[in-house]
Coordinates of C-alpha atoms in Angstrom, one line a residue:
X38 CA 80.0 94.1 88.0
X39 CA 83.0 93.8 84.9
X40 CA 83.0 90.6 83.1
X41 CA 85.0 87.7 84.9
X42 CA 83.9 89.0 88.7
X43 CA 81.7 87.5 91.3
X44 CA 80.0 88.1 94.1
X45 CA 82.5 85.9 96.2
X46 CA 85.2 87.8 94.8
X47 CA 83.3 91.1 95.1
X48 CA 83.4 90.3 99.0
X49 CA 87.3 89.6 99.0
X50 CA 87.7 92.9 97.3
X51 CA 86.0 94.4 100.1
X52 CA 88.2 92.5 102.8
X53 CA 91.4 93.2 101.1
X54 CA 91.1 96.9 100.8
X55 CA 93.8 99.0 102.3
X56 CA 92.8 102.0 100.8
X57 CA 92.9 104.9 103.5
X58 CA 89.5 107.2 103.7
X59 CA 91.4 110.2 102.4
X60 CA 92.4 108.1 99.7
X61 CA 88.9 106.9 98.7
X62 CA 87.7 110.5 98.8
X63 CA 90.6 111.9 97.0
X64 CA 89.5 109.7 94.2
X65 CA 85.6 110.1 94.3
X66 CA 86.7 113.9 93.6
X67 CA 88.9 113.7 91.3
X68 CA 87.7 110.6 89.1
X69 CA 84.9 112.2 87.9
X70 CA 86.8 114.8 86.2
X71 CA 86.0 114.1 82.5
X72 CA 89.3 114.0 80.3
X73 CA 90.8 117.0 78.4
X74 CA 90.8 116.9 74.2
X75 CA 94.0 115.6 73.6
X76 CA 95.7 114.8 76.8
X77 CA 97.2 116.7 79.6
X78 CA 101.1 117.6 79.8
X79 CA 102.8 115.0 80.2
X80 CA 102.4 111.5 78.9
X81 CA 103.9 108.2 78.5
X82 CA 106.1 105.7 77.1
X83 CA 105.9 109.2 74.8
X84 CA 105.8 111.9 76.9
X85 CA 104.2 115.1 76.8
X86 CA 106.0 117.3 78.7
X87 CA 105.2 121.2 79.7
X88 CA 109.0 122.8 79.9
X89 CA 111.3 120.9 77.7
X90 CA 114.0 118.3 78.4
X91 CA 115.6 117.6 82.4
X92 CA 119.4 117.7 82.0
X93 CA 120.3 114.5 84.6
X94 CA 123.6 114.2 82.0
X95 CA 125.9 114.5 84.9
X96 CA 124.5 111.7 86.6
X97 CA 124.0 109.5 83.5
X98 CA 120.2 109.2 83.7
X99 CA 118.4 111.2 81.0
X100 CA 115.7 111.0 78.3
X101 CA 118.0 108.7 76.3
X102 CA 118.4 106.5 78.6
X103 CA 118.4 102.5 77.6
X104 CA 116.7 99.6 78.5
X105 CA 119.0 98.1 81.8
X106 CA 121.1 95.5 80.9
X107 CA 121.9 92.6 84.2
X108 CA 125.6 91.6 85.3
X109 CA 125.3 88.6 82.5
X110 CA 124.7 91.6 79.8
X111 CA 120.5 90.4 79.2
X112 CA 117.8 92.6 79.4
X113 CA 116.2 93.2 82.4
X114 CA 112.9 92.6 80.3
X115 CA 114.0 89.0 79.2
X116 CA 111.9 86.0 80.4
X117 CA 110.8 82.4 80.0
X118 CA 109.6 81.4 76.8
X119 CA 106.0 81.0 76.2
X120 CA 104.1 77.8 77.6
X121 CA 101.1 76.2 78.8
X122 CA 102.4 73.6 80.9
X123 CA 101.1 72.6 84.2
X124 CA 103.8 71.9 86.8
X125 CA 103.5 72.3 90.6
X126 CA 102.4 75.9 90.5
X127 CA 99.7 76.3 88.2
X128 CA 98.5 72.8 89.7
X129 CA 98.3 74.2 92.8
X130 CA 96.4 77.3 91.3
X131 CA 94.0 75.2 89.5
X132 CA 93.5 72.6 92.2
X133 CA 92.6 75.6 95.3
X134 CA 90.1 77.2 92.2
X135 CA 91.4 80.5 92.8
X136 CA 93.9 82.8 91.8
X137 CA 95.7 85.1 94.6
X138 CA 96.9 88.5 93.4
X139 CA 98.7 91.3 94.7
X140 CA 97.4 94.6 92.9
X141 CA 97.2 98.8 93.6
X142 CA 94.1 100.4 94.8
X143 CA 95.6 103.6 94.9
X144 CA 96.3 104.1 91.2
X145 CA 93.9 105.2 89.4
X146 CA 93.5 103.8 85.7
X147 CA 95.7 101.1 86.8
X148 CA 94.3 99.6 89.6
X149 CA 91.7 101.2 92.0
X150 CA 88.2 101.4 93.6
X151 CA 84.9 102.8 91.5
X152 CA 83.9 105.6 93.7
X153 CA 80.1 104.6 92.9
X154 CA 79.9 101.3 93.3
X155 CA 83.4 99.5 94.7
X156 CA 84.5 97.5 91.8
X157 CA 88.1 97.3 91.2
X158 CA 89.0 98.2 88.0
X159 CA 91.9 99.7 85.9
X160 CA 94.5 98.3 83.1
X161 CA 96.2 96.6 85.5
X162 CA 92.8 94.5 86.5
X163 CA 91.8 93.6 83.1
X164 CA 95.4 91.9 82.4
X165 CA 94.6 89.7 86.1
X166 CA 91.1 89.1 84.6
X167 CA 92.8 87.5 81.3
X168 CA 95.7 86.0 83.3
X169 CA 93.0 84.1 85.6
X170 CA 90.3 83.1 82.6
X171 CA 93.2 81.6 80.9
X172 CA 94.7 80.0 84.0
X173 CA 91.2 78.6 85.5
X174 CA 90.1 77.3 82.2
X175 CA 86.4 79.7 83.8
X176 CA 85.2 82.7 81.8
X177 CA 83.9 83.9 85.7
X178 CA 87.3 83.0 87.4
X179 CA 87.4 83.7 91.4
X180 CA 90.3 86.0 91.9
X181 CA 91.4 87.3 95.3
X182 CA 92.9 90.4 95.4
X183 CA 95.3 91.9 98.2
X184 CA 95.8 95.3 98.0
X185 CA 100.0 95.6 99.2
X186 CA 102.1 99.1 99.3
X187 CA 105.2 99.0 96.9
X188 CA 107.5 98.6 99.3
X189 CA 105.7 94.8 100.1
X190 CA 105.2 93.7 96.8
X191 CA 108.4 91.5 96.7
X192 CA 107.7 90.5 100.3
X193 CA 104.1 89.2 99.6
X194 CA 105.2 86.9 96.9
X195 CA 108.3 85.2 98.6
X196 CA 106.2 83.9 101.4
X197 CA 103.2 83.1 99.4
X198 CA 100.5 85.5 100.2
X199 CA 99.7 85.9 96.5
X200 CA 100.1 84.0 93.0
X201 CA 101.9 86.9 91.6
X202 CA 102.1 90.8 91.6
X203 CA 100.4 93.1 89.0
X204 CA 101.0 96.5 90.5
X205 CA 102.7 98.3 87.4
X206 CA 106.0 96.9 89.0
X207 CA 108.8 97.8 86.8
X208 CA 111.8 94.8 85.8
X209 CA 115.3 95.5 87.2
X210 CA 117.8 93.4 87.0
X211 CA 118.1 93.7 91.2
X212 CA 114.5 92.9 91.5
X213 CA 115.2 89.7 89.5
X214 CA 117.3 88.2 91.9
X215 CA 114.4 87.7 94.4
X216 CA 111.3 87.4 92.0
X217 CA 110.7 86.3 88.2
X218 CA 109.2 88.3 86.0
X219 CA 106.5 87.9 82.8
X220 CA 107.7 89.2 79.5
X221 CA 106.8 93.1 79.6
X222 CA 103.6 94.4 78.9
X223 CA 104.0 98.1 79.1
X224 CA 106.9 100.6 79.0
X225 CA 107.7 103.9 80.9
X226 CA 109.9 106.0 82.8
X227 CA 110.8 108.1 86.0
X228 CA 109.1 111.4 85.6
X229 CA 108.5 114.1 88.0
X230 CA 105.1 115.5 88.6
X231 CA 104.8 118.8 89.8
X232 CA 101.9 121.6 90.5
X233 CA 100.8 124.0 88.1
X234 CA 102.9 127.1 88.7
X235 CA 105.7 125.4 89.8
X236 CA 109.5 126.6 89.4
X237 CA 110.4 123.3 89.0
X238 CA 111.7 122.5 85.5
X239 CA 112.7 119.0 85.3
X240 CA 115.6 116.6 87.0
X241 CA 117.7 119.3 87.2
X242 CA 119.2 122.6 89.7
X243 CA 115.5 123.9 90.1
X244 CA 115.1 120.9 92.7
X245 CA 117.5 122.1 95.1
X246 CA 115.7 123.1 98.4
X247 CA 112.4 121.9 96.8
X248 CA 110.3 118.8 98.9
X249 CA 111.0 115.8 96.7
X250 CA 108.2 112.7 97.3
X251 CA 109.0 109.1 96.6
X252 CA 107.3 106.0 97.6
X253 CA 109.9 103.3 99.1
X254 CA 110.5 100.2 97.1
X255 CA 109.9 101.5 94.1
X256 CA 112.5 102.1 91.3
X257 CA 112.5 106.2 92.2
X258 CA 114.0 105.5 95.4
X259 CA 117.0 103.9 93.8
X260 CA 117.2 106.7 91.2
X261 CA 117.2 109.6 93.6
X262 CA 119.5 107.6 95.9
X263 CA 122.2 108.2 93.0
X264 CA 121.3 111.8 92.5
X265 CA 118.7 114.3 94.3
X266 CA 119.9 117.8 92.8
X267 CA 119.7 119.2 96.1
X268 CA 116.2 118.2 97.0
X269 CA 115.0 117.3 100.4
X270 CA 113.8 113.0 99.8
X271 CA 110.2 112.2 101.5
X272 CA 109.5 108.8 101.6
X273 CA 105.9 107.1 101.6
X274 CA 104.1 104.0 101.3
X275 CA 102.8 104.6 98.0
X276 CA 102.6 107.0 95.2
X277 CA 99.2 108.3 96.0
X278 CA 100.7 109.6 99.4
X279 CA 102.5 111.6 97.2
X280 CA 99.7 113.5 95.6
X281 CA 97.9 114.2 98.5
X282 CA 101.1 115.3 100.5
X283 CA 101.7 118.0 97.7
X284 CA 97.4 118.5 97.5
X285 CA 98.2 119.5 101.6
X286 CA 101.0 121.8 100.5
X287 CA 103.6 119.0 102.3
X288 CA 105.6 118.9 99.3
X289 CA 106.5 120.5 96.5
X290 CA 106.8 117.7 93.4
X291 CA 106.7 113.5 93.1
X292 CA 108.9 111.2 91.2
X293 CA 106.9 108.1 89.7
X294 CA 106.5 106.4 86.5
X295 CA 105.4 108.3 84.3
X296 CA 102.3 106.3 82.6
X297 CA 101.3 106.4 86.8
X298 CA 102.0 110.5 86.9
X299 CA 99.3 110.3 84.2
X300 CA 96.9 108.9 86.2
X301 CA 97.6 111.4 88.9
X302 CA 97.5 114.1 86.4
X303 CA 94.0 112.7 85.5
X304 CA 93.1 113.3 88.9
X305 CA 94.0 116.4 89.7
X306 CA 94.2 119.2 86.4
X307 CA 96.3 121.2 88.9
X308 CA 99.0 118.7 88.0
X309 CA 101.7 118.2 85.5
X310 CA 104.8 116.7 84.3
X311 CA 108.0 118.6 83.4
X312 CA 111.1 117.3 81.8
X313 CA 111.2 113.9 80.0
X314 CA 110.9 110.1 81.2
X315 CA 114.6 109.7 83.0
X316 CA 114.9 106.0 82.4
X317 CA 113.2 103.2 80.5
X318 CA 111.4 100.8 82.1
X319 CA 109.1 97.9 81.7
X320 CA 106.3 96.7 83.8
X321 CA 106.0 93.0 84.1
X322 CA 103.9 90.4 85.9
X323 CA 106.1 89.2 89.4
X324 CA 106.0 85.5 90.6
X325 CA 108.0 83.5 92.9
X326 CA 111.4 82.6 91.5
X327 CA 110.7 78.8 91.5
X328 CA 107.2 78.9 90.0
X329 CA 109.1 78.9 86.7
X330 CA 105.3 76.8 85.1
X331 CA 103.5 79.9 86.1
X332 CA 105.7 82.6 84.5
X333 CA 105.9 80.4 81.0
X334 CA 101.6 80.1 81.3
X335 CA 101.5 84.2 82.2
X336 CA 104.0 84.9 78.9
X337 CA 102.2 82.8 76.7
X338 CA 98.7 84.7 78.2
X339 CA 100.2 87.7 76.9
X340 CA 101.1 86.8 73.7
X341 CA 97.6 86.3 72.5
X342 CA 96.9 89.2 75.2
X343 CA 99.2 91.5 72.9
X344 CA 97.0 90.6 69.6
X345 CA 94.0 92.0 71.1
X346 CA 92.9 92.7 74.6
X347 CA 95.9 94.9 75.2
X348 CA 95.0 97.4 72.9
X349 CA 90.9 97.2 73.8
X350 CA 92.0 98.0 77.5
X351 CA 94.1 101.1 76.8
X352 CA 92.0 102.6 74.6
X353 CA 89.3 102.2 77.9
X354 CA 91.9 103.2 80.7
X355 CA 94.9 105.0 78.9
X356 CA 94.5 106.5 75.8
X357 CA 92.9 109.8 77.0
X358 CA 95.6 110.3 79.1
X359 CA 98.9 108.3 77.6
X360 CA 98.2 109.2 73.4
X361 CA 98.1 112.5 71.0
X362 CA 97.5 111.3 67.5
X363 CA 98.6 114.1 66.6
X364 CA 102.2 113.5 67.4
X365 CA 102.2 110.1 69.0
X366 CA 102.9 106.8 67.1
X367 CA 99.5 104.1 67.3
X368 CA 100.0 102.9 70.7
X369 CA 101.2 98.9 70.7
X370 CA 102.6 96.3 73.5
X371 CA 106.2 95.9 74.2
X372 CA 107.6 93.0 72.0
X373 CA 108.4 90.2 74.6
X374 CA 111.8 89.0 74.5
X375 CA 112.5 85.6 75.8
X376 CA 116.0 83.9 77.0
X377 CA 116.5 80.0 76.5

C-alpha cells in the first residue's frame, strides 16, 4: 500500500468506487501497456501533435490562446495568498481526523484503480496525500475518497459531501462563482483525441459529420457549445466513456484536456492527438467558497509542494507520456499567482 494509506482508508476506497466493470477491465488491459521511447503523439502543456496545427481562428479559440481573464480583468488562476491558519474549516477537518475528497477513478495517471491490487493512485492522489499529511499534522493521514463524475464535482462540494475536489478540474472564471479554487498546479488545454487512421485533422472542417464525445460539466462542453465544425455532440458522464464509446466504434474522436488525452493515449496505442491544445487552462484544487482557511492552508501546501514533490510525482506518472527532452523544456509547476 503507497505511503500515507491505511487499511481504514483502503476500505473507503473500496466503498466509494464508482468505477463501472467495463471501466475496470478497460484499464487492466490497457495499463499494462509499457510506455513508448519518447512519448506518443500528442502531449501536454507542450503538445506533440501528429498532423499540425487546428485552425479554430474563426471562432477565436486556437493554439495561441491566453490564460481567461474574469469580468474584474484577474486571472482565472488567481487565489488566496498562502497560509497556515486554522479557522472554521480546517478546524473542522482536523477535529473529525479525516480529510473527505472528491477524486477520478477513471483517469488513468491521474487518478485511478491498480488493476492488481486496488490501490488508488495517480498524480492527482499523491497531491491529496501531501494536502492531507500537511493538513492532519499524520505522515499516515485517513483520507476518504469519493469517486464523483465531472458533471458533480461542483455539486459535491456546495453541499458538503467532500473537503475539496482534486479531479484535474480546470479554473474558469464561471466555475469561480460557485467554488474557490487553490493556486494552479498544472496547465493544459482542449485537445482532440482521435483513432489512428482517422480523417480527422484537428478543430477544424474535417469534423463535420464526424461523432464528437464530450463529458458534461467539463470545460469541452462549453467550448464546443461556441463552435462544433459540423460535428454531431455526444455527451457522457466522464471522459473515459469517451474512449470506450470510440473503442465500440460509437464515435469517431473525444475532446478533453489534453495532459488527460495522454493518459488515454497511454492506454490505448491505437490512439492519438491531432491539432494543438485549443485553450489554456489550469487545474486547481476546488473548495467551498466560504472555507477561505482551507484554500490559504492548500496554497501554501503547494508552495513547498512545487519545490519538490511535484516534480518527483511527474516524473512517476507523467513524464513518459507528457515530456520529449528532446524538444520539450524541463518540466516545472505553474507559478501561483495570488490576489490581495
Amino acid at each position: 500500500m503507497r505511503p500515507g494509506t491505511n487499511q481504514g482508508t483502503a476500505a473507503a476506497h473500496r466503498r466509494a468506487s464508482l468505477c463501472g466493470v467495463f471501466a475496470a477491465l478497460l484499464l487492466a488491459v490497457a495499463c499494462g501497456a509499457p510506455p513508448p521511447d519518447a512519448g506518443p503523439a500528442g502531449a501536454a502543456p507542450a503538445a506533440r501533435t501528429a498532423n499540425g496545427p487546428a485552425s479554430g481562428s474563426d471562432s477565436g479559440i486556437g493554439p495561441l490562446a491566453e490564460p481567461e481573464r474574469c469580468a474584474d480583468n484577474r486571472d482565472a488562476a488567481e487565489s488566496l495568498p498562502a497560509a497556515r491558519v486554522r479557522g472554521d474549516a480546517v478546524n473542522a477537518i482536523r477535529e473529525r481526523g479525516q480529510l473527505r475528497v472528491g477524486i477520478d477513478l477513471n483517469s488513468y495517471l491521474w487518478g485511478y484503480r491498480q488493476p492488481d491490487n486496488t490501490e488508488i493512485v495517480g498524480f492527482d492522489i499523491d497531491l491529496v496525500q501531501a494536502i492531507a499529511v500537511d493538513l492532519l499534522a499524520d505522515p499516515s493521514p485517513d483520507i476518504t475518497y469519493l469517486a464523483i463524475p465531472t458533471d458533480q464535482r461542483i455539486e459535491a462540494l456546495r453541499t458538503g459531501q467532500v473537503d475539496m475536489v482534486v479531479r484535474t478540474m480546470s479554473i474558469t472564471c464561471e466555475r469561480r462563482e460557485r467554488v474557490a479554487f487553490s493556486t494552479a498546479y498544472f496547465e493544459t488545454g482542449q485537445q482532440l483525441l482521435v483513432p489512428n487512421g482517422s480523417e480527422i485533422t484537428g478543430f477544424d472542417e474535417s469534423l463535420a459529420g464526424a461523432r464528437l464525445c464530450r463529458a458534461d460539466g467539463s470545460t469541452a462542453e462549453r467550448l464546443l457549445e461556441r463552435q462544433d465544425h459540423g460535428a454531431e455532440v455526444i455527451r457522457v458522464p466522464n471522459h473515459l466513456d469517451c474512449l470506450v464509446r470510440i473503442q465500440l466504434g460509437l464515435a469517431d474522436a473525444l475532446m478533453t484536456d489534453s495532459a488527460l488525452a495522454a493518459g488515454h493515449v497511454a492506454q490505448d496505442p491505437s490512439m492519438h492527438m491531432v491539432g494543438e491544445p485549443l485553450t489554456r487552462e489550469s487545474y486547481g484544487v476546488a473548495m467551498n467558497l466560504a472555507n477561505t482557511d482551507l484554500v490559504r492552508w492548500v496554497n501554501a501546501v503547494l508552495e513547498d509542494y512545487r519545490a519538490g514533490g511535484w516534480l518527483t510525482s511527474y516524473n512517476q506518472w507523467l513524464a513518459d507520456y507528457l515530456y520529449d527532452p528532446r524538444r520539450d523544456p524541463p518540466p516545472a509547476p505553474p507559478e501561483p499567482l495570488y490576489r490581495e
